[in-house]
Amino acid sequence: MTKRKMAMKSLLVLSVLGTVALASCQKESSSGTSGASNVSTSNTSASSSSSQDHFVVTGWSYASVYQDYVNATKDDQITTEKKELYQFMTKDPFHIGNLNSLNMFPLIVAVNVANGDDTKIITESDDVKVKLSSLSGTELALEDYLENVDALKTKGIVKFKSGVSGEYLLTFAYTAATSFMHDIVYHVEVVDGGYNVTTANELVAMNNQVGSEPNLYIEANEIKNWLNAKEIPEVAQNADKFILQGDFTINSENIPDCFMWDQADLTANGCTKTDLIGSLKDNVYIYEHALSEDNPDFALYGNFHRIVLGTPGMGEGKFPYIMWDRKFVTGSQKADGQPTGKLINSHSTLFGEDPDGKGYLLSTTAGDNVCQPYTSTIKDLYCTGNAGNDTTFDPTLYGGPSWFKSPFNSFIDNCIVNTFSSGVDNSGLSDYNSSNGYYEFRCPTCDIVNTRMYNSYSLMILGYRAGETNIKNCDIRNAGGPLLLATAPDIDMTKNVGHLNYRRVDINADANCGLENYSDGTKGWFAENGASVMVAQYKLYNKFLSYSPTASTPGFNVSFLKDDSGSGDPSVGKIDFIGLVQPDASDAEGVAGIPGIGLPLGSVNVQTMGEGKIISNIVDQGAGMQTVSDAFYAAAAAPSDASTAAYVNSLNTTDFGVLYAAQLQGASVTGMGVVMPPVFKAVGSDDDVNFIASDASTCAFMADRFTGGTGGWDAKALAQIQSAKMVTIYGFGRSENNNWQTSFPTYKGAAPYGVIFGGLHTYLG
């Protein structure tokens, strides 16, 4: 026997003689083979043979399900520092549901005294005492809070009673030892009505569309049948709150077969492309949890665990790509599979709810609510998809799902989200109802706090048509399009627009956010939306900022491009593309000689960018809307040169978003008898104007503005531009509906949009 073994044996024997009891009345895994260090795996009685009496308990530790949580929440694993992409920002308690039990028996280790090498894990013991107490230390009666107390004491099976919630301390004490076996203390927060998820298949229980037809491609009860076949209990299928108790990799075998194309589905949809078999259907919501009056809330507690989509591909052990864009599956563009060369614009989503037809409220009185009071919550979750900005796949052949979309209120807290097609879609809506003469709308609020989001194939956060998205203390980087995109509803002022303040779409990022998104504008969202040409124009526009000002080449010695080429040319490089406000399609036709004008209500408000400097940078296309609207109605009700001129004047004198920030300079408005005032402004607060506003996205128009206008840049504006950290550019005339062009070709205020670029810095070239 070696000296080490002799020392170990002596120590263990001394322990036996002192305070440590033999594991004679416990259950443990079967003993290992003599001579080699071994941890065994099965349950037998320790007293079943005399040879096993040589095993003695030497220590214990947290149950693995809790140890994972402890490892993830150590002080060196939690940080609010920006660019620490793989670390959570805040700590939260360990969550546990009370719909099903969870084994939290500490890992008791016993060692063979005879040789000092063989070890076994004790899985049951009569030598354990359990105590429940409040956070202040007040001991609570186990029977009042927990079910199956006997199983809790001997096996560590934790099952809190229905109705119990809140934070507690659950303590396990080893009574057979008094000197070195410290108490095991679990700090838990009980989620009443929560289900503890311990397998990847159980995640599908979050999808409560089990008895209906979730979308065009899935028949009723297909999800329900899959859950039953996988023996997922009814209590899970009926739950609204879920708590992860492990890390999960999701492959094709872990989601219902109906989410993937098979031969029968392809044939039914008139498709002959057999290479699509096994690919993910577009427009499916994998873990869709629909909210309603009967179940108004959904919650997913990650417990600092991970959900990862598996290796891309078809078949078992892989997670499938999307290979057939929904717009080519049905509708006017229906095709036999994905047309060659057409980019796949993915619509499938991992979490959330299909917004189609959900959540309208009629705008009949000013006091109307603007969204049903339903809320989805996701906390403490690390989630990785398969379609990032740096993913190496052909986007005409493959696409991946987005992370989250909801038509109702949502709360995202302390999550890490990466490598998805897009991050969060706050899906509002507003449509004109011709049957009653009002707009109908849905205006959800999405709060995203303490969250890291990076590496999306398309955009990162979308506010769609109505609602508010608030981003607080988040780190958001590296998207294939703008980080923040507000697709604003167009106001058709020939209709009854109703309560305009309800019909806004706003995205607000606070002063504690880190936002960075350098892009060359050639792939992802830019390619999907034909916006690469627009980015090229922006790069040219940068020349007006970067060159030293002279009589022939106006400029300000600043640049918003990051030069990765080393050429020193400020027109080469990547744009730090932070925000975009763009209009949705406008259908304004015009009445009584007044041109139809689509006026989007929306804003992107960024309060910070880089190195902790607070900057207020706003693209707001809704301010002063009521004044403009009132002037329009007055002109429409009594058309005349005077009323028309008053309306046009309101567009130029009212603090109204783009129309105010970028007023036309000396342009004659055909048919109106009005000349726009020659004003061009950098806009912001009176004392701290710190971003640039421009009323065109083309160099030619900007050149005219810099050199030919009587307004020009004053000394204050010049100084502000040179010290700014962001640039805002307003552009006109980009709309899916161009009716305004034929009726009012010289008016450049129709369907405006605005962008925010970060990274504005002094150019030293």
JSON list of C-alpha atoms in Angstrom, two decimals, residues 440-523:
[
{"chain": "A", "resi": 440, "resn": "GLU", "atom": "CA", "xyz": [-58.15, 50.19, -34.72]},
{"chain": "A", "resi": 441, "resn": "PHE", "atom": "CA", "xyz": [-54.89, 49.68, -32.95]},
{"chain": "A", "resi": 442, "resn": "ARG", "atom": "CA", "xyz": [-52.76, 47.53, -30.68]},
{"chain": "A", "resi": 443, "resn": "CYS", "atom": "CA", "xyz": [-50.06, 49.30, -28.67]},
{"chain": "A", "resi": 444, "resn": "PRO", "atom": "CA", "xyz": [-48.02, 46.88, -26.53]},
{"chain": "A", "resi": 445, "resn": "THR", "atom": "CA", "xyz": [-45.23, 47.92, -24.18]},
{"chain": "A", "resi": 446, "resn": "CYS", "atom": "CA", "xyz": [-42.00, 45.93, -24.21]},
{"chain": "A", "resi": 447, "resn": "ASP", "atom": "CA", "xyz": [-39.43, 46.52, -21.44]},
{"chain": "A", "resi": 448, "resn": "ILE", "atom": "CA", "xyz": [-35.96, 45.07, -21.98]},
{"chain": "A", "resi": 449, "resn": "VAL", "atom": "CA", "xyz": [-33.61, 45.44, -19.00]},
{"chain": "A", "resi": 450, "resn": "ASN", "atom": "CA", "xyz": [-30.15, 44.16, -18.00]},
{"chain": "A", "resi": 451, "resn": "THR", "atom": "CA", "xyz": [-29.93, 42.15, -21.20]},
{"chain": "A", "resi": 452, "resn": "ARG", "atom": "CA", "xyz": [-27.20, 41.43, -23.75]},
{"chain": "A", "resi": 453, "resn": "MET", "atom": "CA", "xyz": [-28.17, 40.92, -27.38]},
{"chain": "A", "resi": 454, "resn": "TYR", "atom": "CA", "xyz": [-25.68, 40.45, -30.18]},
{"chain": "A", "resi": 455, "resn": "ASN", "atom": "CA", "xyz": [-25.02, 38.86, -33.55]},
{"chain": "A", "resi": 456, "resn": "SER", "atom": "CA", "xyz": [-28.37, 38.85, -35.33]},
{"chain": "A", "resi": 457, "resn": "TYR", "atom": "CA", "xyz": [-28.69, 38.13, -39.04]},
{"chain": "A", "resi": 458, "resn": "SER", "atom": "CA", "xyz": [-31.23, 40.91, -39.53]},
{"chain": "A", "resi": 459, "resn": "LEU", "atom": "CA", "xyz": [-32.19, 43.68, -37.10]},
{"chain": "A", "resi": 460, "resn": "MET", "atom": "CA", "xyz": [-32.04, 43.39, -33.31]},
{"chain": "A", "resi": 461, "resn": "ILE", "atom": "CA", "xyz": [-35.12, 45.14, -31.89]},
{"chain": "A", "resi": 462, "resn": "LEU", "atom": "CA", "xyz": [-38.24, 46.02, -33.89]},
{"chain": "A", "resi": 463, "resn": "GLY", "atom": "CA", "xyz": [-41.09, 48.28, -32.86]},
{"chain": "A", "resi": 464, "resn": "TYR", "atom": "CA", "xyz": [-43.85, 47.63, -35.37]},
{"chain": "A", "resi": 465, "resn": "ARG", "atom": "CA", "xyz": [-46.57, 50.19, -36.22]},
{"chain": "A", "resi": 466, "resn": "ALA", "atom": "CA", "xyz": [-47.62, 51.03, -32.64]},
{"chain": "A", "resi": 467, "resn": "GLY", "atom": "CA", "xyz": [-46.46, 50.65, -29.05]},
{"chain": "A", "resi": 468, "resn": "GLU", "atom": "CA", "xyz": [-43.41, 51.46, -26.95]},
{"chain": "A", "resi": 469, "resn": "THR", "atom": "CA", "xyz": [-40.14, 49.59, -26.42]},
{"chain": "A", "resi": 470, "resn": "ASN", "atom": "CA", "xyz": [-37.99, 50.68, -23.47]},
{"chain": "A", "resi": 471, "resn": "ILE", "atom": "CA", "xyz": [-34.39, 49.45, -23.27]},
{"chain": "A", "resi": 472, "resn": "LYS", "atom": "CA", "xyz": [-32.61, 49.97, -19.96]},
{"chain": "A", "resi": 473, "resn": "ASN", "atom": "CA", "xyz": [-29.06, 49.06, -18.97]},
{"chain": "A", "resi": 474, "resn": "CYS", "atom": "CA", "xyz": [-28.63, 46.74, -21.94]},
{"chain": "A", "resi": 475, "resn": "ASP", "atom": "CA", "xyz": [-25.70, 45.86, -24.18]},
{"chain": "A", "resi": 476, "resn": "ILE", "atom": "CA", "xyz": [-26.79, 45.50, -27.81]},
{"chain": "A", "resi": 477, "resn": "ARG", "atom": "CA", "xyz": [-24.33, 44.94, -30.66]},
{"chain": "A", "resi": 478, "resn": "ASN", "atom": "CA", "xyz": [-23.63, 43.53, -34.09]},
{"chain": "A", "resi": 479, "resn": "ALA", "atom": "CA", "xyz": [-26.80, 43.22, -36.14]},
{"chain": "A", "resi": 480, "resn": "GLY", "atom": "CA", "xyz": [-27.17, 42.61, -39.87]},
{"chain": "A", "resi": 481, "resn": "GLY", "atom": "CA", "xyz": [-29.32, 45.74, -40.06]},
{"chain": "A", "resi": 482, "resn": "PRO", "atom": "CA", "xyz": [-30.12, 48.57, -37.66]},
{"chain": "A", "resi": 483, "resn": "LEU", "atom": "CA", "xyz": [-29.99, 47.70, -33.98]},
{"chain": "A", "resi": 484, "resn": "LEU", "atom": "CA", "xyz": [-33.26, 49.55, -33.39]},
{"chain": "A", "resi": 485, "resn": "LEU", "atom": "CA", "xyz": [-35.94, 49.75, -36.08]},
{"chain": "A", "resi": 486, "resn": "ALA", "atom": "CA", "xyz": [-39.23, 51.59, -35.63]},
{"chain": "A", "resi": 487, "resn": "THR", "atom": "CA", "xyz": [-41.63, 50.82, -38.47]},
{"chain": "A", "resi": 488, "resn": "ALA", "atom": "CA", "xyz": [-44.05, 53.67, -37.95]},
{"chain": "A", "resi": 489, "resn": "PRO", "atom": "CA", "xyz": [-47.71, 53.68, -38.99]},
{"chain": "A", "resi": 490, "resn": "ASP", "atom": "CA", "xyz": [-48.54, 56.19, -41.70]},
{"chain": "A", "resi": 491, "resn": "ILE", "atom": "CA", "xyz": [-51.28, 58.62, -40.82]},
{"chain": "A", "resi": 492, "resn": "ASP", "atom": "CA", "xyz": [-53.79, 59.01, -43.62]},
{"chain": "A", "resi": 493, "resn": "MET", "atom": "CA", "xyz": [-55.17, 62.41, -42.75]},
{"chain": "A", "resi": 494, "resn": "THR", "atom": "CA", "xyz": [-58.11, 61.98, -45.12]},
{"chain": "A", "resi": 495, "resn": "LYS", "atom": "CA", "xyz": [-59.47, 59.53, -42.56]},
{"chain": "A", "resi": 496, "resn": "ASN", "atom": "CA", "xyz": [-60.52, 59.96, -38.93]},
{"chain": "A", "resi": 497, "resn": "VAL", "atom": "CA", "xyz": [-57.12, 59.55, -37.35]},
{"chain": "A", "resi": 498, "resn": "GLY", "atom": "CA", "xyz": [-58.46, 59.54, -33.81]},
{"chain": "A", "resi": 499, "resn": "HIS", "atom": "CA", "xyz": [-56.15, 59.55, -30.83]},
{"chain": "A", "resi": 500, "resn": "LEU", "atom": "CA", "xyz": [-52.78, 60.15, -32.38]},
{"chain": "A", "resi": 501, "resn": "ASN", "atom": "CA", "xyz": [-50.75, 59.71, -29.22]},
{"chain": "A", "resi": 502, "resn": "TYR", "atom": "CA", "xyz": [-51.91, 56.09, -29.07]},
{"chain": "A", "resi": 503, "resn": "ARG", "atom": "CA", "xyz": [-50.80, 55.35, -32.59]},
{"chain": "A", "resi": 504, "resn": "ARG", "atom": "CA", "xyz": [-47.09, 55.97, -32.11]},
{"chain": "A", "resi": 505, "resn": "VAL", "atom": "CA", "xyz": [-44.27, 53.48, -32.23]},
{"chain": "A", "resi": 506, "resn": "ASP", "atom": "CA", "xyz": [-41.37, 54.50, -30.00]},
{"chain": "A", "resi": 507, "resn": "ILE", "atom": "CA", "xyz": [-38.07, 52.86, -29.07]},
{"chain": "A", "resi": 508, "resn": "ASN", "atom": "CA", "xyz": [-36.16, 54.37, -26.14]},
{"chain": "A", "resi": 509, "resn": "ALA", "atom": "CA", "xyz": [-32.65, 53.36, -25.03]},
{"chain": "A", "resi": 510, "resn": "ASP", "atom": "CA", "xyz": [-31.51, 54.87, -21.74]},
{"chain": "A", "resi": 511, "resn": "ALA", "atom": "CA", "xyz": [-28.16, 56.36, -20.74]},
{"chain": "A", "resi": 512, "resn": "ASN", "atom": "CA", "xyz": [-26.85, 53.07, -19.31]},
{"chain": "A", "resi": 513, "resn": "CYS", "atom": "CA", "xyz": [-27.05, 51.17, -22.59]},
{"chain": "A", "resi": 514, "resn": "GLY", "atom": "CA", "xyz": [-24.11, 50.17, -24.72]},
{"chain": "A", "resi": 515, "resn": "LEU", "atom": "CA", "xyz": [-24.99, 50.24, -28.42]},
{"chain": "A", "resi": 516, "resn": "GLU", "atom": "CA", "xyz": [-22.57, 49.43, -31.23]},
{"chain": "A", "resi": 517, "resn": "ASN", "atom": "CA", "xyz": [-23.21, 48.09, -34.70]},
{"chain": "A", "resi": 518, "resn": "TYR", "atom": "CA", "xyz": [-20.54, 48.61, -37.35]},
{"chain": "A", "resi": 519, "resn": "SER", "atom": "CA", "xyz": [-21.79, 47.28, -40.68]},
{"chain": "A", "resi": 520, "resn": "ASP", "atom": "CA", "xyz": [-20.77, 47.55, -44.31]},
{"chain": "A", "resi": 521, "resn": "GLY", "atom": "CA", "xyz": [-24.45, 47.36, -45.29]},
{"chain": "A", "resi": 522, "resn": "THR", "atom": "CA", "xyz": [-24.10, 44.49, -47.75]},
{"chain": "A", "resi": 523, "resn": "LYS", "atom": "CA", "xyz": [-25.89, 41.56, -46.09]}
]
